[in-house]
């Protein structure tokens, strides 16, 4: 992960909105950088923004606690990251719960995107830990699911995500920015936002929509 001022970068992203960022990614020819709409925020008022800390697991019926690396994963979180959790299609487990949220938060993780299920939902809400997920489920991971790797390439909502890629999510969805393009995309998205503000002002001023389309090339 690059040594950048991640809190300031996150604040700048959170003044934006995912459609503006996705428009910039489209302009780079990266047209498949947003997660499938089945992954939704637990609280639509919260955003996530930060470099990806990736995790992948799969359905597994083992009851052998010595084979479980979840605690080591939690201990490996670093400040400012967003967990990106690939469950490889598991549909019967709450892979992320209250203890994961607490442990991740204490190590500086600022949110999670789980392509799968969560549990302890009321506790996560009360803790105000930002999380995006597909479903809630009471099923514990032991005997159903096991992590197999972390800090590796994963698939989240049909998007390939690598460690350090930038994650930005709001109520419209989640976009994934290749790590090397993070600052370029941020600056371009800020310009898109300024342009759209000018369009809104012009519409409020009763300008013709046809004229605005000619001037700005979009709405």
Coordinates of N, CA and C in Angstrom, one line a residue, residues 41-211:
X41 N -25.4 -1.2 1.0 CA -25.0 -0.8 2.4 C -26.0 -1.2 3.4
X42 N -25.4 -1.6 4.6 CA -26.3 -1.8 5.7 C -27.0 -0.6 6.2
X43 N -26.3 0.5 6.1 CA -26.8 1.9 6.4 C -26.6 2.8 5.2
X44 N -27.6 3.2 4.5 CA -27.5 3.9 3.3 C -26.9 5.3 3.5
X45 N -26.8 5.8 4.8 CA -26.2 7.1 5.0 C -24.7 7.0 5.2
X46 N -24.2 5.8 5.2 CA -22.7 5.7 5.4 C -22.0 5.4 4.1
X47 N -20.7 5.8 4.1 CA -19.9 5.6 2.9 C -18.7 4.7 3.4
X48 N -18.0 4.1 2.4 CA -16.7 3.5 2.7 C -15.7 4.1 1.7
X49 N -14.5 4.3 2.1 CA -13.5 4.8 1.2 C -12.1 4.5 1.8
X50 N -11.3 3.7 1.0 CA -10.0 3.3 1.5 C -9.4 2.3 0.6
X51 N -8.1 2.0 0.7 CA -7.5 0.9 0.0 C -8.0 -0.4 0.4
X52 N -8.1 -1.3 -0.5 CA -8.6 -2.7 -0.3 C -7.6 -3.5 0.5
X53 N -8.2 -4.2 1.6 CA -7.5 -5.3 2.3 C -8.3 -6.5 1.9
X54 N -7.8 -7.4 1.1 CA -8.6 -8.5 0.5 C -8.6 -9.7 1.3
X55 N -9.7 -10.4 1.3 CA -9.9 -11.7 2.0 C -10.7 -12.6 1.1
X56 N -10.3 -13.9 1.1 CA -11.1 -14.9 0.3 C -11.3 -16.2 1.1
X57 N -12.5 -16.7 1.1 CA -12.8 -17.9 1.8 C -13.8 -18.7 1.0
X58 N -14.2 -19.9 1.5 CA -15.1 -20.8 0.8 C -15.8 -21.7 1.7
X59 N -16.9 -22.3 1.2 CA -17.7 -23.2 2.1 C -16.8 -24.3 2.5
X60 N -16.9 -24.7 3.8 CA -16.0 -25.7 4.3 C -16.6 -26.2 5.6
X61 N -16.7 -27.6 5.8 CA -17.4 -28.1 6.9 C -16.5 -28.5 8.1
X62 N -15.2 -28.2 8.0 CA -14.3 -28.6 9.0 C -14.7 -28.0 10.4
X63 N -14.6 -28.7 11.5 CA -14.8 -28.2 12.8 C -13.4 -28.0 13.5
X64 N -12.3 -28.2 12.8 CA -11.0 -28.1 13.4 C -10.6 -26.6 13.5
X65 N -10.6 -26.1 14.8 CA -10.3 -24.7 15.0 C -8.9 -24.4 14.7
X66 N -8.0 -25.3 14.7 CA -6.6 -25.1 14.4 C -6.4 -24.7 12.9
X67 N -7.3 -25.1 12.1 CA -7.2 -24.8 10.6 C -7.8 -23.4 10.3
X68 N -8.3 -22.7 11.3 CA -8.9 -21.4 11.0 C -8.0 -20.3 11.1
X69 N -7.9 -19.4 10.1 CA -6.9 -18.3 10.1 C -7.6 -17.0 10.3
X70 N -8.9 -17.0 10.6 CA -9.6 -15.7 10.8 C -8.9 -14.8 11.8
X71 N -8.5 -15.2 13.0 CA -7.9 -14.3 14.0 C -6.6 -13.7 13.4
X72 N -5.8 -14.5 12.6 CA -4.6 -13.9 12.0 C -4.9 -12.9 11.0
X73 N -6.1 -13.0 10.3 CA -6.5 -12.0 9.3 C -6.8 -10.7 10.0
X74 N -7.6 -10.8 11.1 CA -8.0 -9.6 11.8 C -6.7 -8.9 12.4
X75 N -5.8 -9.6 12.9 CA -4.6 -9.1 13.4 C -3.7 -8.4 12.3
X76 N -4.0 -8.7 11.0 CA -3.2 -8.2 9.9 C -3.7 -6.9 9.3
X77 N -4.9 -6.5 9.8 CA -5.5 -5.2 9.3 C -4.5 -4.1 9.6
X78 N -4.5 -3.1 8.7 CA -3.7 -1.9 9.0 C -4.6 -0.7 8.9
X79 N -4.2 0.5 9.4 CA -5.1 1.7 9.4 C -5.5 2.1 8.0
X80 N -6.7 2.6 7.9 CA -7.3 3.2 6.7 C -7.8 2.3 5.6
X81 N -7.7 1.0 5.8 CA -8.1 0.0 4.7 C -9.6 -0.3 4.8
X82 N -10.2 -0.7 3.7 CA -11.5 -1.3 3.7 C -11.4 -2.8 3.3
X83 N -12.0 -3.6 4.2 CA -11.9 -5.0 3.9 C -12.8 -5.4 2.7
X84 N -12.2 -6.2 1.8 CA -12.9 -6.7 0.6 C -13.0 -8.2 0.7
X85 N -14.2 -8.7 1.0 CA -14.3 -10.1 1.4 C -15.0 -10.9 0.4
X86 N -14.3 -11.8 -0.3 CA -14.8 -12.7 -1.3 C -15.2 -14.0 -0.7
X87 N -16.5 -14.4 -0.7 CA -16.9 -15.7 -0.1 C -17.1 -16.8 -1.1
X88 N -16.8 -16.6 -2.3 CA -16.9 -17.6 -3.4 C -18.3 -18.2 -3.5
X89 N -19.3 -17.3 -3.3 CA -20.6 -17.7 -3.5 C -21.3 -18.3 -2.4
X90 N -20.7 -18.4 -1.2 CA -21.3 -19.0 0.0 C -22.6 -18.3 0.3
X91 N -23.7 -19.0 0.6 CA -25.0 -18.5 0.8 C -25.6 -18.9 2.2
X92 N -24.9 -19.5 3.0 CA -25.5 -20.0 4.3 C -24.7 -19.6 5.5
X93 N -23.9 -18.6 5.4 CA -23.0 -18.2 6.5 C -23.0 -16.7 6.7
X94 N -23.0 -16.2 8.0 CA -22.7 -14.9 8.3 C -21.2 -14.8 8.5
X95 N -20.4 -14.4 7.5 CA -19.0 -14.5 7.6 C -18.4 -13.4 8.4
X96 N -19.1 -12.3 8.5 CA -18.6 -11.1 9.2 C -19.7 -10.7 10.3
X97 N -19.2 -10.6 11.5 CA -20.1 -10.3 12.6 C -19.6 -9.2 13.5
X98 N -20.1 -9.2 14.7 CA -19.8 -8.1 15.7 C -18.3 -8.2 16.0
X99 N -17.7 -9.4 16.3 CA -16.3 -9.4 16.7 C -15.4 -9.0 15.6
X100 N -15.7 -9.4 14.4 CA -14.9 -8.9 13.2 C -14.9 -7.4 13.1
X101 N -16.1 -6.8 13.3 CA -16.2 -5.4 13.2 C -15.4 -4.7 14.3
X102 N -15.5 -5.2 15.5 CA -14.7 -4.6 16.6 C -13.2 -4.8 16.4
X103 N -12.8 -6.0 16.0 CA -11.4 -6.3 15.9 C -10.8 -5.4 14.7
X104 N -11.6 -5.4 13.6 CA -11.1 -4.6 12.5 C -11.0 -3.1 12.8
X105 N -12.0 -2.6 13.5 CA -12.1 -1.2 13.8 C -10.9 -0.8 14.7
X106 N -10.6 -1.7 15.7 CA -9.5 -1.4 16.6 C -8.2 -1.3 15.9
X107 N -8.0 -2.0 14.8 CA -6.8 -2.0 14.0 C -6.8 -0.9 12.9
X108 N -7.8 -0.1 12.9 CA -7.9 1.0 11.9 C -8.6 0.8 10.7
X109 N -9.2 -0.4 10.5 CA -10.0 -0.7 9.3 C -11.2 0.2 9.3
X110 N -11.5 0.8 8.2 CA -12.6 1.9 8.2 C -13.9 1.4 7.6
X111 N -14.0 0.1 7.2 CA -15.3 -0.4 6.7 C -15.0 -1.7 6.0
X112 N -16.1 -2.3 5.5 CA -16.0 -3.6 4.8 C -17.0 -3.7 3.7
X113 N -16.6 -4.5 2.7 CA -17.5 -4.8 1.6 C -17.5 -6.4 1.5
X114 N -18.6 -7.0 1.8 CA -18.7 -8.4 1.9 C -19.5 -9.0 0.8
X115 N -18.9 -9.7 -0.1 CA -19.7 -10.4 -1.1 C -20.3 -11.7 -0.6
X116 N -21.2 -11.5 0.4 CA -21.7 -12.7 1.1 C -22.5 -12.2 2.3
X117 N -22.6 -13.0 3.3 CA -23.5 -12.7 4.4 C -22.8 -12.1 5.7
X118 N -23.6 -11.4 6.5 CA -23.1 -10.9 7.8 C -24.1 -11.4 8.8
X119 N -23.7 -11.3 10.1 CA -24.6 -11.6 11.2 C -24.3 -10.6 12.3
X120 N -25.0 -10.7 13.5 CA -24.9 -9.7 14.6 C -25.2 -8.3 14.0
X121 N -26.2 -8.3 13.2 CA -26.4 -7.0 12.4 C -26.8 -5.9 13.3
X122 N -27.6 -6.1 14.4 CA -27.9 -5.0 15.3 C -26.7 -4.4 16.0
X123 N -25.8 -5.3 16.4 CA -24.6 -4.8 17.0 C -23.7 -4.0 16.1
X124 N -23.6 -4.4 14.8 CA -22.8 -3.7 13.8 C -23.4 -2.3 13.6
X125 N -24.8 -2.3 13.5 CA -25.4 -1.0 13.3 C -25.1 -0.1 14.5
X126 N -25.2 -0.6 15.7 CA -25.0 0.2 16.9 C -23.6 0.7 17.0
X127 N -22.6 -0.1 16.5 CA -21.2 0.3 16.5 C -20.9 1.3 15.4
X128 N -21.9 1.5 14.4 CA -21.7 2.4 13.3 C -20.5 2.0 12.4
X129 N -20.3 0.7 12.3 CA -19.2 0.3 11.4 C -19.7 0.2 10.0
X130 N -19.2 1.0 9.0 CA -19.7 1.0 7.7 C -19.5 -0.4 7.0
X131 N -20.5 -1.0 6.5 CA -20.4 -2.3 5.9 C -21.4 -2.4 4.7
X132 N -21.0 -3.0 3.6 CA -21.8 -3.4 2.5 C -21.9 -4.9 2.5
X133 N -23.0 -5.4 2.1 CA -23.2 -6.9 2.2 C -24.3 -7.3 1.3
X134 N -24.4 -8.7 1.1 CA -25.5 -9.2 0.2 C -26.7 -9.7 1.0
X135 N -26.5 -10.2 2.2 CA -27.6 -10.7 3.0 C -27.2 -10.8 4.5
X136 N -28.1 -11.0 5.3 CA -27.9 -11.3 6.7 C -28.2 -12.8 7.0
X137 N -27.5 -13.4 7.9 CA -27.7 -14.8 8.2 C -27.2 -15.1 9.6
X138 N -27.9 -15.9 10.4 CA -27.4 -16.3 11.7 C -26.3 -17.3 11.8
X139 N -26.1 -18.0 10.6 CA -25.2 -19.1 10.6 C -23.7 -18.8 10.9
X140 N -23.1 -19.5 11.9 CA -21.7 -19.2 12.2 C -20.8 -19.9 11.2
X141 N -19.6 -19.3 11.1 CA -18.7 -19.9 10.1 C -18.1 -21.3 10.4
X142 N -18.0 -21.5 11.7 CA -17.4 -22.8 12.1 C -18.3 -24.0 11.6
X143 N -17.8 -24.9 10.8 CA -18.5 -26.0 10.2 C -19.2 -25.6 8.9
X144 N -19.1 -24.4 8.5 CA -19.7 -24.0 7.2 C -18.8 -23.3 6.2
X145 N -17.8 -22.6 6.8 CA -17.0 -21.7 5.9 C -15.6 -21.5 6.5
X146 N -14.6 -21.3 5.7 CA -13.3 -21.1 6.2 C -12.5 -20.1 5.2
X147 N -11.7 -19.2 5.8 CA -10.9 -18.3 5.0 C -9.7 -19.2 4.5
X148 N -9.4 -18.9 3.2 CA -8.3 -19.7 2.6 C -7.1 -18.8 2.3
X149 N -7.3 -17.5 2.2 CA -6.1 -16.6 1.9 C -6.5 -15.1 2.1
X150 N -5.5 -14.3 2.2 CA -5.8 -12.8 2.3 C -4.6 -12.1 1.7
X151 N -4.8 -10.8 1.4 CA -3.9 -10.0 0.6 C -3.5 -10.6 -0.7
X152 N -4.6 -11.0 -1.4 CA -4.5 -11.7 -2.7 C -5.6 -11.1 -3.6
X153 N -5.6 -11.4 -4.9 CA -6.6 -11.0 -5.8 C -7.9 -11.7 -5.4
X154 N -9.0 -11.0 -5.5 CA -10.4 -11.5 -5.1 C -11.4 -11.0 -6.1
X155 N -12.6 -11.6 -6.1 CA -13.7 -11.2 -6.9 C -14.8 -10.6 -6.0
X156 N -15.2 -9.4 -6.2 CA -16.2 -8.8 -5.3 C -17.3 -8.2 -6.3
X157 N -18.5 -8.8 -6.2 CA -19.6 -8.3 -7.0 C -19.2 -8.3 -8.5
X158 N -18.5 -9.3 -9.0 CA -18.2 -9.5 -10.4 C -17.0 -8.6 -10.8
X159 N -16.3 -8.0 -9.9 CA -15.2 -7.2 -10.2 C -13.9 -7.8 -9.6
X160 N -12.8 -7.8 -10.4 CA -11.6 -8.3 -9.8 C -10.9 -7.2 -9.0
X161 N -10.6 -7.5 -7.8 CA -10.0 -6.5 -6.9 C -8.7 -7.0 -6.3
X162 N -7.6 -6.2 -6.4 CA -6.3 -6.5 -5.9 C -6.0 -5.7 -4.6
X163 N -5.2 -6.2 -3.8 CA -4.8 -5.5 -2.6 C -4.3 -4.1 -2.9
X164 N -4.8 -3.1 -2.2 CA -4.4 -1.7 -2.5 C -5.3 -1.0 -3.5
X165 N -6.1 -1.7 -4.3 CA -7.1 -1.0 -5.2 C -8.0 -0.1 -4.3
X166 N -8.4 1.0 -4.8 CA -9.2 1.9 -3.9 C -10.7 1.6 -4.0
X167 N -11.3 1.5 -2.8 CA -12.7 1.2 -2.8 C -13.5 2.5 -2.3
X168 N -14.5 2.8 -3.1 CA -15.4 3.9 -2.7 C -16.9 3.4 -2.8
X169 N -17.6 3.5 -1.8 CA -19.0 3.1 -1.8 C -19.9 4.1 -1.1
X170 N -21.1 4.2 -1.7 CA -22.2 5.1 -1.1 C -23.5 4.4 -1.4
X171 N -24.6 5.1 -1.2 CA -25.9 4.4 -1.4 C -26.2 4.0 -2.8
X172 N -25.5 4.5 -3.8 CA -25.6 4.1 -5.2 C -24.9 2.8 -5.5
X173 N -23.9 2.4 -4.7 CA -23.1 1.2 -5.0 C -21.7 1.4 -4.6
X174 N -20.8 0.5 -5.2 CA -19.4 0.5 -4.9 C -18.6 0.5 -6.2
X175 N -17.6 1.3 -6.2 CA -16.6 1.3 -7.3 C -15.3 1.0 -6.8
X176 N -14.5 0.3 -7.7 CA -13.1 -0.1 -7.4 C -12.2 0.5 -8.4
X177 N -11.2 1.2 -7.8 CA -10.3 2.0 -8.7 C -8.9 1.3 -8.6
X178 N -8.3 1.0 -9.8 CA -7.0 0.4 -9.7 C -6.0 1.3 -8.9
X179 N -5.2 0.7 -8.1 CA -4.4 1.5 -7.2 C -3.6 2.6 -7.8
X180 N -3.0 2.3 -9.0 CA -2.1 3.3 -9.7 C -2.9 4.5 -10.2
X181 N -4.2 4.4 -10.3 CA -5.1 5.5 -10.8 C -5.8 6.2 -9.7
X182 N -5.6 5.9 -8.5 CA -6.4 6.5 -7.4 C -6.5 8.0 -7.4
X183 N -5.3 8.6 -7.4 CA -5.3 10.1 -7.3 C -5.8 10.7 -8.6
X184 N -5.4 10.1 -9.8 CA -5.9 10.7 -11.1 C -7.4 10.6 -11.2
X185 N -8.0 9.5 -10.7 CA -9.4 9.4 -10.8 C -10.1 10.3 -9.8
X186 N -9.5 10.5 -8.6 CA -10.1 11.4 -7.6 C -10.1 12.8 -8.2
X187 N -9.0 13.3 -8.7 CA -9.0 14.6 -9.2 C -9.9 14.8 -10.4
X188 N -10.0 13.9 -11.3 CA -10.9 14.0 -12.4 C -12.4 13.9 -11.9
X189 N -12.7 13.1 -10.9 CA -14.0 13.1 -10.4 C -14.4 14.4 -9.7
X190 N -13.5 15.0 -9.1 CA -13.8 16.3 -8.5 C -14.1 17.3 -9.6
X191 N -13.5 17.3 -10.7 CA -13.8 18.1 -11.8 C -15.2 17.8 -12.4
X192 N -15.5 16.5 -12.5 CA -16.8 16.1 -12.9 C -17.9 16.7 -12.0
X193 N -17.6 16.6 -10.7 CA -18.6 17.1 -9.7 C -18.8 18.6 -9.9
X194 N -17.7 19.4 -10.1 CA -17.8 20.8 -10.3 C -18.6 21.1 -11.6
X195 N -18.4 20.4 -12.6 CA -19.1 20.6 -13.9 C -20.6 20.3 -13.6
X196 N -20.9 19.2 -12.9 CA -22.3 18.9 -12.6 C -23.0 20.0 -11.7
X197 N -22.2 20.6 -10.8 CA -22.7 21.7 -10.0 C -23.1 22.9 -10.9
X198 N -22.2 23.1 -12.0 CA -22.5 24.2 -12.9 C -23.8 23.9 -13.7
X199 N -24.0 22.7 -14.1 CA -25.2 22.3 -14.8 C -26.4 22.5 -13.9
X200 N -26.3 22.1 -12.7 CA -27.5 22.3 -11.8 C -27.8 23.7 -11.6
X201 N -26.8 24.6 -11.5 CA -27.0 26.0 -11.4 C -27.7 26.5 -12.6
X202 N -27.2 26.1 -13.8 CA -27.8 26.5 -15.0 C -29.2 26.1 -15.2
X203 N -29.5 24.9 -14.8 CA -30.9 24.4 -14.9 C -31.8 25.2 -14.0
X204 N -31.3 25.5 -12.8 CA -32.1 26.4 -11.9 C -32.3 27.7 -12.5
X205 N -31.4 28.2 -13.3 CA -31.5 29.5 -14.0 C -32.3 29.4 -15.2
X206 N -33.0 28.3 -15.5 CA -34.0 28.1 -16.6 C -33.3 28.1 -17.9
X207 N -32.0 27.7 -18.0 CA -31.4 27.5 -19.3 C -32.0 26.4 -20.0
X208 N -32.0 26.4 -21.4 CA -32.5 25.3 -22.2 C -31.7 24.1 -22.0
X209 N -32.3 22.9 -21.8 CA -31.6 21.7 -21.7 C -30.8 21.3 -22.9
X210 N -31.4 21.7 -24.1 CA -30.7 21.4 -25.4 C -29.4 22.2 -25.4
X211 N -29.4 23.5 -25.0 CA -28.2 24.3 -24.9 C -27.2 23.7 -24.0

